[in-house]
Amino acid sequence: MKRVLIAAGWCFAISSVWVSTAAVAADRFAQRFALELESGAAYYSVPLSAPVYAASQRNDLGDVRVFNGAGEPVPYSLDAPRESARAPATLRTVHWFPLPPAASGGTGAPLGVTIAADGSLRATSAPPDRAQHDADLVDVAREARGEALVDALIVHVRDDNYQGRVSVESSNDLRSWQPAGEAQLLKVSYNGSTLSQDRIELNGMRARYLRLHWLDGAPYVESIDAQVQMASAGAAQRADMQRQWREGIVARPGPKTGEYFFESGGPYPIDRLRLNLPQPNTVAPAVVYSRSGLDAPWREVSSATLFRLHNGTVEQSNPSLEMEPDTDRHWRVVVDTRNGGLGSGALIVAAGWRPATLTFVARGAAPFTLAVGNAAAVSSAVSRADLLMGASSVAVTARLGEELPVGQEADAQLSGKDPDAMRRYMLWAALLLAVASLGAIAWRLARGAQGQVAPQAGGVADGGGGVAGAAGAGGLAGDALGGSGAASATAKDAGTASADGQNTGKK
């Protein structure tokens, strides 16, 4: 029983050393950032910046912590941006009116157009010739009916080939106009297929009228559709966090023609990719893959036809690729090379994502810091509901400040040294000592077992030897006695023979 208790004690000691080592390792982080707060609030929230993602060593941001001035961790929640509850967008065909140059810059109803009592527009004259046509007036009030927002205009061009820029203005009274954006339209037909870019993004604008100025010549417009949605959904969409971008990622060519590889550099929840082609006048279909590690299989996340077309002073490229948020670090682009692929030069990638929001309780004294960068750390975040516990106070927005100097242990991590070497050596020493102790216990148990078995075996051997010795002695004695008897008998026979001879002689 004593030996069992000793072995259990060694196992407990080993487990304690292992747990304490892991717990200490979870408190060391490669980078720290200052948190700038307004005093007096109980809760603070801060969106995570790109340097935090780049420093994280876990795809789930499980190594993010918040510490107070005493170095104590404080409770926090980590929330990914939610998708806005959006009503399905609908396409509605809108009316448009070609305008001559003299009418496109005036105030009030332009020439050849009148305003009805309900605010809709009516044409009063024939449209101008294409040579004199440089703008279009779009009536979105009739179809949007005031309760919807305009996400985009889709301009259907009848020309087989068109490429040009368009500037957009908005107004509610046809008198005051505000800039609403600029876009590039494209339509290229080749070998029975058509490549088009016919969308003008307006980002949930509320306006009655839009004016399109064609900067590179007006196309032959066949029809115009407005993509509209309910105002509440548009408000939710505008409330989303601003997307962050990491620019200038160079994709390296792979071993196969048409393959390009790049790394995101952190667990960014990427939902947009911009692939900037190296040469103008390039059109190539492509498929995008990602994976979490070098041993994981590739999975397809998006596909599109990439293009970069140059026409005079106008250059147009494919829009960003959209996908579900993806935290994988390794990416692969496979381009169709049947028409030459991308040609020479480097493929430059830009990755976009919406950052997560960290909310924490301001427990303890300032200054508060955000720490990140420890692969051994496990997430200790709680849900936002559990963190707030129904509190009526609203989380105040904090700001992520400058990066702070790291400690010696973090310096060792960054410089390639191993800060866990001493603890690992101690753990191995404890393991070896425990194994040696268990071996000594086993040896002593074996010796004790042999000591108990040996006397019993010796007694049996001695008894057997005694019996064998007695039997041998008896046999030898018998032989000896038998020999003596034989000798006496022989002597007796000899005496008898001698006496017989003497008797015969006398006769």
Short mmCIF file of C-alpha atoms in Angstrom, two decimals:
data_model
loop_
_atom_site.label_atom_id
_atom_site.label_comp_id
_atom_site.label_asym_id
_atom_site.label_seq_id
_atom_site.Cartn_x
_atom_site.Cartn_y
_atom_site.Cartn_z
CA MET A 1 0.00 0.00 0.00
CA LYS A 2 2.86 2.33 0.80
CA ARG A 3 4.40 1.78 -2.61
CA VAL A 4 1.05 2.48 -4.32
CA LEU A 5 0.75 5.79 -2.46
CA ILE A 6 4.28 6.76 -3.52
CA ALA A 7 3.51 6.03 -7.19
CA ALA A 8 0.24 8.04 -6.97
CA GLY A 9 2.16 10.94 -5.45
CA TRP A 10 4.61 10.96 -8.32
CA CYS A 11 1.77 10.93 -10.87
CA PHE A 12 0.08 13.84 -9.09
CA ALA A 13 3.36 15.78 -9.05
CA ILE A 14 3.85 15.23 -12.76
CA SER A 15 0.29 16.36 -13.49
CA SER A 16 0.78 19.46 -11.33
CA VAL A 17 3.96 20.40 -13.13
CA TRP A 18 2.26 19.95 -16.50
CA VAL A 19 -0.83 22.00 -15.57
CA SER A 20 1.22 24.79 -13.99
CA THR A 21 3.42 24.94 -17.08
CA ALA A 22 0.40 25.26 -19.37
CA ALA A 23 -1.23 27.87 -17.13
CA VAL A 24 1.87 30.03 -17.06
CA ALA A 25 2.31 29.69 -20.83
CA ALA A 26 -1.21 30.97 -21.39
CA ASP A 27 -0.29 34.25 -19.69
CA ARG A 28 2.50 35.18 -22.08
CA PHE A 29 1.66 37.07 -25.28
CA ALA A 30 3.74 38.28 -28.16
CA GLN A 31 2.18 41.76 -28.44
CA ARG A 32 0.32 44.21 -26.27
CA PHE A 33 -1.68 47.28 -27.22
CA ALA A 34 -2.82 50.20 -25.09
CA LEU A 35 -6.56 50.75 -24.68
CA GLU A 36 -7.60 54.39 -24.54
CA LEU A 37 -10.82 54.79 -22.53
CA GLU A 38 -13.16 57.49 -21.33
CA SER A 39 -13.33 57.32 -17.55
CA GLY A 40 -16.47 56.38 -15.69
CA ALA A 41 -18.01 53.66 -17.87
CA ALA A 42 -18.48 50.05 -16.78
CA TYR A 43 -18.29 48.47 -20.25
CA TYR A 44 -16.15 49.33 -23.23
CA SER A 45 -16.09 47.96 -26.77
CA VAL A 46 -13.39 48.23 -29.40
CA PRO A 47 -13.19 46.85 -32.96
CA LEU A 48 -10.09 44.72 -33.50
CA SER A 49 -7.63 46.29 -35.89
CA ALA A 50 -5.47 44.60 -38.51
CA PRO A 51 -2.34 44.43 -36.24
CA VAL A 52 -4.33 42.40 -33.69
CA TYR A 53 -5.34 39.87 -36.35
CA ALA A 54 -1.77 39.73 -37.65
CA ALA A 55 -0.40 39.00 -34.16
CA SER A 56 -2.97 36.32 -33.30
CA GLN A 57 -1.76 32.73 -33.47
CA ARG A 58 -5.23 31.16 -33.37
CA ASN A 59 -7.89 31.19 -36.07
CA ASP A 60 -10.61 31.78 -33.46
CA LEU A 61 -8.80 34.73 -31.79
CA GLY A 62 -8.66 32.60 -28.65
CA ASP A 63 -5.39 34.24 -27.58
CA VAL A 64 -6.90 37.71 -27.13
CA ARG A 65 -6.99 38.98 -23.53
CA VAL A 66 -7.63 42.26 -21.70
CA PHE A 67 -5.59 43.11 -18.58
CA ASN A 68 -6.00 45.92 -16.07
CA GLY A 69 -3.22 47.96 -14.50
CA ALA A 70 -2.50 45.26 -11.92
CA GLY A 71 -1.98 42.65 -14.63
CA GLU A 72 -5.27 40.88 -13.86
CA PRO A 73 -7.37 39.55 -16.75
CA VAL A 74 -10.87 41.01 -16.97
CA PRO A 75 -14.01 39.39 -18.43
CA TYR A 76 -14.67 40.05 -22.10
CA SER A 77 -16.77 38.96 -25.05
CA LEU A 78 -15.72 38.67 -28.67
CA ASP A 79 -18.45 39.12 -31.29
CA ALA A 80 -18.20 38.74 -35.04
CA PRO A 81 -20.18 41.26 -37.10
CA ARG A 82 -23.68 40.06 -37.71
CA GLU A 83 -25.27 39.91 -41.10
CA SER A 84 -27.96 42.53 -41.35
CA ALA A 85 -31.51 41.30 -41.63
CA ARG A 86 -32.12 42.32 -45.20
CA ALA A 87 -35.30 42.08 -47.18
CA PRO A 88 -34.85 40.55 -50.61
CA ALA A 89 -33.82 43.21 -53.07
CA THR A 90 -36.07 43.64 -56.08
CA LEU A 91 -35.38 44.92 -59.58
CA ARG A 92 -37.77 47.48 -60.99
CA THR A 93 -37.59 48.93 -64.45
CA VAL A 94 -37.38 52.72 -64.30
CA HIS A 95 -38.01 55.46 -66.87
CA TRP A 96 -35.15 57.52 -68.22
CA PHE A 97 -34.93 60.51 -70.55
CA PRO A 98 -31.95 61.34 -72.79
CA LEU A 99 -30.83 64.92 -72.32
CA PRO A 100 -28.98 67.25 -74.69
CA PRO A 101 -25.93 69.15 -73.38
CA ALA A 102 -27.93 72.33 -72.84
CA ALA A 103 -30.43 70.57 -70.59
CA SER A 104 -28.11 68.41 -68.54
CA GLY A 105 -26.69 71.24 -66.46
CA GLY A 106 -29.73 73.43 -65.79
CA THR A 107 -32.11 73.63 -62.86
CA GLY A 108 -35.74 72.67 -62.79
CA ALA A 109 -37.28 70.32 -65.32
CA PRO A 110 -34.95 69.96 -68.32
CA LEU A 111 -35.99 70.69 -71.83
CA GLY A 112 -38.42 68.13 -73.23
CA VAL A 113 -39.47 66.87 -69.77
CA THR A 114 -42.36 67.90 -67.50
CA ILE A 115 -43.18 67.02 -63.90
CA ALA A 116 -46.60 65.50 -63.19
CA ALA A 117 -48.62 66.14 -60.03
CA ASP A 118 -47.31 62.95 -58.41
CA GLY A 119 -43.71 63.96 -59.14
CA SER A 120 -43.19 61.56 -62.03
CA LEU A 121 -41.62 62.78 -65.26
CA ARG A 122 -43.16 62.89 -68.71
CA ALA A 123 -41.43 63.39 -72.02
CA THR A 124 -42.75 66.26 -74.16
CA SER A 125 -40.42 66.02 -77.14
CA ALA A 126 -38.37 63.52 -79.10
CA PRO A 127 -35.03 62.49 -77.60
CA PRO A 128 -31.87 64.13 -78.99
CA ASP A 129 -29.56 62.45 -81.48
CA ARG A 130 -26.81 60.24 -80.10
CA ALA A 131 -24.22 62.77 -81.24
CA GLN A 132 -25.84 65.35 -78.95
CA HIS A 133 -26.65 62.95 -76.14
CA ASP A 134 -24.32 63.19 -73.12
CA ALA A 135 -26.62 62.64 -70.12
CA ASP A 136 -29.71 60.72 -68.99
CA LEU A 137 -32.30 61.70 -66.41
CA VAL A 138 -33.60 58.70 -64.43
CA ASP A 139 -36.94 58.82 -62.61
CA VAL A 140 -36.68 56.45 -59.63
CA ALA A 141 -39.49 58.03 -57.58
CA ARG A 142 -42.25 56.38 -59.60
CA GLU A 143 -41.00 52.84 -58.96
CA ALA A 144 -39.37 53.29 -55.57
CA ARG A 145 -42.47 55.07 -54.24
CA GLY A 146 -40.51 56.75 -51.50
CA GLU A 147 -40.48 53.79 -49.06
CA ALA A 148 -37.49 51.99 -50.59
CA LEU A 149 -33.81 52.76 -51.01
CA VAL A 150 -31.90 52.41 -54.24
CA ASP A 151 -28.94 50.05 -53.93
CA ALA A 152 -27.84 50.19 -57.55
CA LEU A 153 -28.75 50.96 -61.14
CA ILE A 154 -28.33 48.25 -63.76
CA VAL A 155 -27.86 49.78 -67.20
CA HIS A 156 -28.50 47.37 -70.08
CA VAL A 157 -26.45 48.48 -73.07
CA ARG A 158 -27.49 47.43 -76.55
CA ASP A 159 -24.05 47.99 -78.10
CA ASP A 160 -22.00 44.84 -78.61
CA ASN A 161 -18.88 46.62 -77.34
CA TYR A 162 -18.86 49.57 -74.99
CA GLN A 163 -16.51 50.85 -72.31
CA GLY A 164 -16.89 54.16 -70.55
CA ARG A 165 -17.19 56.09 -67.31
CA VAL A 166 -20.38 57.55 -65.89
CA SER A 167 -20.83 60.16 -63.16
CA VAL A 168 -24.02 60.09 -61.06
CA GLU A 169 -25.87 62.95 -59.35
CA SER A 170 -29.00 62.81 -57.20
CA SER A 171 -31.82 65.23 -56.50
CA ASN A 172 -35.28 65.36 -54.96
CA ASP A 173 -36.52 68.51 -56.72
CA LEU A 174 -34.54 68.71 -59.99
CA ARG A 175 -33.00 71.97 -58.72
CA SER A 176 -30.22 71.04 -56.27
CA TRP A 177 -27.96 68.15 -57.25
CA GLN A 178 -25.45 66.25 -55.14
CA PRO A 179 -22.68 63.92 -56.33
CA ALA A 180 -23.71 60.28 -55.88
CA GLY A 181 -20.67 58.42 -57.18
CA GLU A 182 -18.90 57.29 -60.30
CA ALA A 183 -18.69 53.97 -62.09
CA GLN A 184 -17.36 52.28 -65.20
CA LEU A 185 -19.56 50.31 -67.56
CA LEU A 186 -18.31 47.59 -69.86
CA LYS A 187 -19.72 45.25 -72.46
CA VAL A 188 -17.49 43.10 -74.64
CA SER A 189 -18.75 40.39 -76.99
CA TYR A 190 -16.28 37.85 -78.31
CA ASN A 191 -16.68 34.45 -79.93
CA GLY A 192 -20.28 34.05 -78.87
CA SER A 193 -19.76 35.04 -75.21
CA THR A 194 -20.36 38.38 -73.52
CA LEU A 195 -18.46 40.00 -70.67
CA SER A 196 -20.37 42.86 -69.05
CA GLN A 197 -20.17 45.22 -66.09
CA ASP A 198 -23.50 47.04 -66.04
CA ARG A 199 -23.95 47.90 -62.35
CA ILE A 200 -23.73 51.37 -60.79
CA GLU A 201 -23.49 51.06 -56.99
CA LEU A 202 -25.52 53.64 -55.01
CA ASN A 203 -25.27 52.10 -51.49
CA GLY A 204 -28.86 52.46 -50.34
CA MET A 205 -29.50 56.01 -51.55
CA ARG A 206 -32.84 57.70 -51.10
CA ALA A 207 -33.50 60.02 -54.04
CA ARG A 208 -36.32 60.82 -56.46
CA TYR A 209 -34.19 61.57 -59.50
CA LEU A 210 -30.75 60.56 -60.75
CA ARG A 211 -28.71 62.15 -63.51
CA LEU A 212 -26.11 60.12 -65.41
CA HIS A 213 -23.29 62.04 -67.11
CA TRP A 214 -21.48 59.96 -69.74
CA LEU A 215 -17.83 60.99 -69.63
CA ASP A 216 -16.62 58.84 -72.54
CA GLY A 217 -19.61 59.01 -74.84
CA ALA A 218 -23.15 57.83 -74.22
CA PRO A 219 -24.00 54.20 -74.97
CA TYR A 220 -27.15 52.96 -76.64
CA VAL A 221 -29.20 52.24 -73.53
CA GLU A 222 -31.78 49.50 -73.97
CA SER A 223 -33.25 49.64 -70.45
CA ILE A 224 -32.41 50.65 -66.87
CA ASP A 225 -33.36 48.72 -63.73
CA ALA A 226 -33.21 49.97 -60.14
CA GLN A 227 -32.34 47.53 -57.37
CA VAL A 228 -34.39 48.66 -54.37
CA GLN A 229 -35.06 47.39 -50.85
CA MET A 230 -37.00 48.52 -47.81
CA ALA A 231 -35.65 51.48 -45.88
CA SER A 232 -35.25 49.54 -42.60
CA ALA A 233 -32.99 46.99 -44.26
CA GLY A 234 -30.98 49.77 -45.85
CA ALA A 235 -30.49 51.40 -42.45
CA ALA A 236 -29.24 48.09 -41.04
CA GLN A 237 -26.87 47.76 -43.96
CA ARG A 238 -25.44 51.24 -43.41
CA ALA A 239 -24.98 50.44 -39.70
CA ASP A 240 -22.54 47.64 -40.52
CA MET A 241 -18.90 48.21 -39.62
CA GLN A 242 -16.61 49.63 -42.22
CA ARG A 243 -14.70 46.93 -44.05
CA GLN A 244 -10.93 46.89 -43.54
CA TRP A 245 -8.48 46.00 -46.30
CA ARG A 246 -5.02 44.55 -46.47
CA GLU A 247 -3.46 45.72 -49.70
CA GLY A 248 -0.42 44.71 -51.70
CA ILE A 249 -0.37 40.94 -51.12
CA VAL A 250 1.85 39.43 -53.82
CA ALA A 251 0.74 36.01 -55.07
CA ARG A 252 3.65 33.75 -56.03
CA PRO A 253 3.42 31.43 -59.05
CA GLY A 254 2.91 27.75 -58.25
CA PRO A 255 4.54 24.66 -59.73
CA LYS A 256 1.74 24.34 -62.30
CA THR A 257 0.96 26.89 -64.98
CA GLY A 258 -1.91 29.14 -63.94
CA GLU A 259 -1.52 28.49 -60.19
CA TYR A 260 -0.89 31.35 -57.76
CA PHE A 261 -0.47 31.10 -53.98
CA PHE A 262 -0.61 33.74 -51.25
CA GLU A 263 -1.07 33.95 -47.48
CA SER A 264 -3.37 36.30 -45.65
CA GLY A 265 -0.93 36.80 -42.77
CA GLY A 266 -3.49 36.29 -40.01
CA PRO A 267 -6.90 34.87 -39.15
CA TYR A 268 -8.75 37.69 -40.93
CA PRO A 269 -12.42 36.80 -41.60
CA ILE A 270 -12.01 37.58 -45.30
CA ASP A 271 -15.24 38.10 -47.23
CA ARG A 272 -13.91 40.13 -50.18
CA LEU A 273 -10.95 39.63 -52.52
CA ARG A 274 -9.66 42.02 -55.14
CA LEU A 275 -7.42 40.33 -57.70
CA ASN A 276 -5.43 42.96 -59.60
CA LEU A 277 -4.17 41.53 -62.88
CA PRO A 278 -0.61 42.32 -63.98
CA GLN A 279 -1.34 43.23 -67.62
CA PRO A 280 -4.13 45.27 -69.24
CA ASN A 281 -6.48 43.74 -71.81
CA THR A 282 -6.59 40.42 -69.97
CA VAL A 283 -9.65 38.20 -69.59
CA ALA A 284 -9.40 34.86 -67.77
CA PRO A 285 -11.77 32.67 -65.71
CA ALA A 286 -10.41 31.80 -62.25
CA VAL A 287 -11.29 29.70 -59.20
CA VAL A 288 -10.21 30.62 -55.66
CA TYR A 289 -9.43 28.01 -52.98
CA SER A 290 -8.38 28.25 -49.33
CA ARG A 291 -7.19 25.95 -46.54
CA SER A 292 -6.34 26.36 -42.87
CA GLY A 293 -2.98 24.56 -42.89
CA LEU A 294 -0.41 22.94 -45.13
CA ASP A 295 -1.82 19.48 -44.42
CA ALA A 296 -5.48 20.45 -44.92
CA PRO A 297 -7.24 19.88 -48.26
CA TRP A 298 -8.08 22.79 -50.55
CA ARG A 299 -11.71 23.87 -50.73
CA GLU A 300 -13.32 26.13 -53.31
CA VAL A 301 -14.60 29.45 -51.97
CA SER A 302 -15.28 31.58 -55.06
CA SER A 303 -15.02 31.77 -58.84
CA ALA A 304 -15.29 34.57 -61.37
CA THR A 305 -14.07 35.84 -64.72
CA LEU A 306 -11.16 38.19 -64.10
CA PHE A 307 -10.60 41.04 -66.51
CA ARG A 308 -8.60 44.21 -66.90
CA LEU A 309 -9.43 46.18 -70.02
CA HIS A 310 -7.88 49.45 -71.21
CA ASN A 311 -9.51 51.76 -73.72
CA GLY A 312 -7.79 55.08 -74.16
CA THR A 313 -7.94 56.83 -70.81
CA VAL A 314 -10.47 54.35 -69.40
CA GLU A 315 -9.38 51.20 -67.60
CA GLN A 316 -11.83 48.79 -66.05
CA SER A 317 -11.35 45.76 -63.83
CA ASN A 318 -13.58 43.04 -62.45
CA PRO A 319 -15.36 43.80 -59.15
CA SER A 320 -14.31 42.26 -55.86
CA LEU A 321 -15.03 38.59 -55.31
CA GLU A 322 -17.59 37.97 -52.56
CA MET A 323 -17.55 34.98 -50.20
CA GLU A 324 -18.55 33.88 -46.73
CA PRO A 325 -16.14 35.05 -43.97
CA ASP A 326 -13.09 32.81 -44.20
CA THR A 327 -10.27 32.78 -41.61
CA ASP A 328 -7.97 30.45 -43.56
CA ARG A 329 -4.40 31.68 -43.98
CA HIS A 330 -3.45 29.82 -47.16
CA TRP A 331 -5.02 30.76 -50.52
CA ARG A 332 -4.73 29.47 -54.05
CA VAL A 333 -5.93 30.97 -57.34
CA VAL A 334 -6.21 28.70 -60.39
CA VAL A 335 -6.53 30.57 -63.69
CA ASP A 336 -7.72 29.11 -66.99
CA THR A 337 -4.65 29.19 -69.24
CA ARG A 338 -6.29 28.20 -72.54
CA ASN A 339 -6.18 31.84 -73.69
CA GLY A 340 -2.80 32.69 -72.22
CA GLY A 341 -3.76 33.05 -68.56
CA LEU A 342 -2.61 36.26 -66.89
CA GLY A 343 0.58 36.72 -68.88
CA SER A 344 3.79 37.90 -67.23
CA GLY A 345 3.95 39.93 -64.07
CA ALA A 346 2.76 39.47 -60.50
CA LEU A 347 -0.80 38.97 -59.34
CA ILE A 348 -1.53 41.50 -56.58
CA VAL A 349 -4.27 40.69 -54.08
CA ALA A 350 -6.22 42.85 -51.63
CA ALA A 351 -8.21 41.12 -48.85
CA GLY A 352 -11.16 42.75 -47.11
CA TRP A 353 -12.98 41.79 -43.92
CA ARG A 354 -15.28 43.20 -41.25
CA PRO A 355 -13.53 43.14 -37.86
CA ALA A 356 -14.88 41.55 -34.72
CA THR A 357 -15.79 43.69 -31.70
CA LEU A 358 -14.29 43.09 -28.26
CA THR A 359 -16.38 44.18 -25.25
CA PHE A 360 -14.89 44.07 -21.74
CA VAL A 361 -15.65 45.08 -18.16
CA ALA A 362 -13.49 47.87 -16.76
CA ARG A 363 -12.67 46.01 -13.54
CA GLY A 364 -9.70 47.28 -11.57
CA ALA A 365 -7.50 50.27 -12.13
CA ALA A 366 -6.20 51.65 -15.41
CA PRO A 367 -4.28 51.40 -17.66
CA PHE A 368 -5.99 48.61 -19.57
CA THR A 369 -4.14 46.71 -22.26
CA LEU A 370 -5.05 44.22 -24.95
CA ALA A 371 -2.71 41.24 -25.28
CA VAL A 372 -2.55 38.80 -28.18
CA GLY A 373 -0.20 36.20 -29.64
CA ASN A 374 0.02 32.90 -27.75
CA ALA A 375 -0.75 29.62 -29.47
CA ALA A 376 -1.07 27.85 -26.10
CA ALA A 377 -3.85 30.13 -24.88
CA VAL A 378 -7.44 28.93 -24.97
CA SER A 379 -10.32 31.33 -25.44
CA SER A 380 -11.87 32.60 -22.20
CA ALA A 381 -14.44 34.84 -23.87
CA VAL A 382 -18.05 34.76 -22.70
CA SER A 383 -21.14 35.67 -24.64
CA ARG A 384 -22.11 39.32 -24.77
CA ALA A 385 -25.41 38.56 -23.01
CA ASP A 386 -23.59 36.85 -20.12
CA LEU A 387 -21.09 39.69 -19.94
CA LEU A 388 -23.68 42.46 -19.75
CA MET A 389 -26.05 40.45 -17.53
CA GLY A 390 -28.96 42.66 -18.50
CA ALA A 391 -27.19 45.84 -17.42
CA SER A 392 -28.78 49.04 -18.62
CA SER A 393 -25.44 50.73 -19.23
CA VAL A 394 -24.29 50.96 -22.82
CA ALA A 395 -20.78 49.94 -23.79
CA VAL A 396 -18.69 53.02 -24.55
CA THR A 397 -16.45 52.89 -27.58
CA ALA A 398 -12.77 52.59 -26.73
CA ARG A 399 -9.82 53.12 -29.03
CA LEU A 400 -6.93 50.77 -29.65
CA GLY A 401 -3.75 52.71 -29.00
CA GLU A 402 -0.12 52.15 -29.83
CA GLU A 403 1.76 48.90 -29.44
CA LEU A 404 3.48 48.53 -26.08
CA PRO A 405 6.93 47.00 -25.39
CA VAL A 406 6.74 43.31 -24.65
CA GLY A 407 8.43 41.48 -21.76
CA GLN A 408 11.49 39.31 -21.88
CA GLU A 409 9.46 36.17 -22.43
CA ALA A 410 7.69 37.69 -25.42
CA ASP A 411 11.01 39.00 -26.68
CA ALA A 412 12.33 35.47 -26.52
CA GLN A 413 9.37 34.32 -28.60
CA LEU A 414 9.91 36.97 -31.20
CA SER A 415 13.67 36.42 -31.40
CA GLY A 416 13.31 32.70 -31.94
CA LYS A 417 14.27 31.60 -28.41
CA ASP A 418 12.20 29.13 -26.47
CA PRO A 419 10.91 30.64 -23.19
CA ASP A 420 9.50 27.25 -22.14
CA ALA A 421 12.85 25.47 -22.32
CA MET A 422 13.52 25.55 -18.55
CA ARG A 423 10.00 24.40 -17.69
CA ARG A 424 10.21 21.66 -20.30
CA TYR A 425 13.55 20.49 -18.92
CA MET A 426 12.10 20.41 -15.41
CA LEU A 427 9.11 18.44 -16.66
CA TRP A 428 11.34 15.91 -18.40
CA ALA A 429 13.50 15.62 -15.28
CA ALA A 430 10.38 14.96 -13.18
CA LEU A 431 9.21 12.37 -15.68
CA LEU A 432 12.59 10.59 -15.69
CA LEU A 433 12.75 10.68 -11.90
CA ALA A 434 9.25 9.25 -11.67
CA VAL A 435 10.08 6.49 -14.14
CA ALA A 436 13.28 5.69 -12.24
CA SER A 437 11.37 5.59 -8.94
CA LEU A 438 8.69 3.36 -10.42
CA GLY A 439 11.43 1.08 -11.82
CA ALA A 440 13.13 0.89 -8.41
CA ILE A 441 9.81 0.05 -6.77
CA ALA A 442 9.17 -2.66 -9.34
CA TRP A 443 12.70 -4.09 -8.82
CA ARG A 444 12.25 -4.16 -5.06
CA LEU A 445 8.88 -5.87 -5.45
CA ALA A 446 10.48 -8.47 -7.73
CA ARG A 447 13.33 -9.06 -5.24
CA GLY A 448 10.86 -9.50 -2.41
CA ALA A 449 8.86 -12.01 -4.43
CA GLN A 450 12.01 -13.99 -5.23
CA GLY A 451 13.04 -13.97 -1.56
CA GLN A 452 9.73 -15.49 -0.52
CA VAL A 453 9.80 -18.23 -3.18
CA ALA A 454 13.51 -19.28 -2.69
CA PRO A 455 13.26 -20.81 0.86
CA GLN A 456 10.33 -23.00 -0.11
CA ALA A 457 12.16 -24.27 -3.17
CA GLY A 458 15.31 -24.91 -1.05
CA GLY A 459 13.41 -26.99 1.51
CA VAL A 460 11.99 -29.20 -1.17
CA ALA A 461 15.41 -29.63 -2.71
CA ASP A 462 17.02 -30.41 0.63
CA GLY A 463 14.39 -33.02 1.48
CA GLY A 464 14.76 -34.63 -1.87
CA GLY A 465 18.50 -34.67 -1.43
CA GLY A 466 18.17 -36.24 1.97
CA VAL A 467 15.93 -38.98 0.63
CA ALA A 468 18.22 -39.50 -2.30
CA GLY A 469 21.23 -39.61 0.05
CA ALA A 470 19.56 -42.07 2.33
CA ALA A 471 18.64 -44.26 -0.56
CA GLY A 472 22.14 -44.04 -1.92
CA ALA A 473 23.68 -44.79 1.45
CA GLY A 474 21.39 -47.73 1.93
CA GLY A 475 22.28 -49.07 -1.44
CA LEU A 476 25.94 -48.65 -0.87
CA ALA A 477 25.66 -50.26 2.53
CA GLY A 478 23.74 -53.12 1.08
CA ASP A 479 26.35 -53.56 -1.56
CA ALA A 480 29.03 -53.46 1.06
CA LEU A 481 27.23 -55.97 3.21
CA GLY A 482 26.55 -58.16 0.24
CA GLY A 483 30.17 -58.03 -0.69
CA SER A 484 31.24 -59.01 2.81
CA GLY A 485 28.83 -61.94 2.88
CA ALA A 486 30.08 -63.12 -0.49
CA ALA A 487 33.62 -62.89 0.75
CA SER A 488 32.76 -64.84 3.94
CA ALA A 489 30.94 -67.42 1.91
CA THR A 490 33.95 -67.84 -0.35
CA ALA A 491 36.29 -68.17 2.58
CA LYS A 492 33.95 -70.67 4.19
CA ASP A 493 33.81 -72.68 0.96
CA ALA A 494 37.56 -72.59 0.73
CA GLY A 495 37.93 -73.85 4.31
CA THR A 496 35.45 -76.57 3.63
CA ALA A 497 37.30 -77.64 0.52
CA SER A 498 40.59 -77.68 2.39
CA ALA A 499 39.13 -79.79 5.18
CA ASP A 500 37.72 -82.22 2.63
CA GLY A 501 41.09 -82.56 1.05
CA GLN A 502 42.77 -83.30 4.32
CA ASN A 503 40.19 -85.96 5.10
CA THR A 504 40.64 -87.59 1.73
CA GLY A 505 44.41 -87.72 2.26
CA LYS A 506 44.11 -89.53 5.51
CA LYS A 507 42.01 -92.14 3.92
#
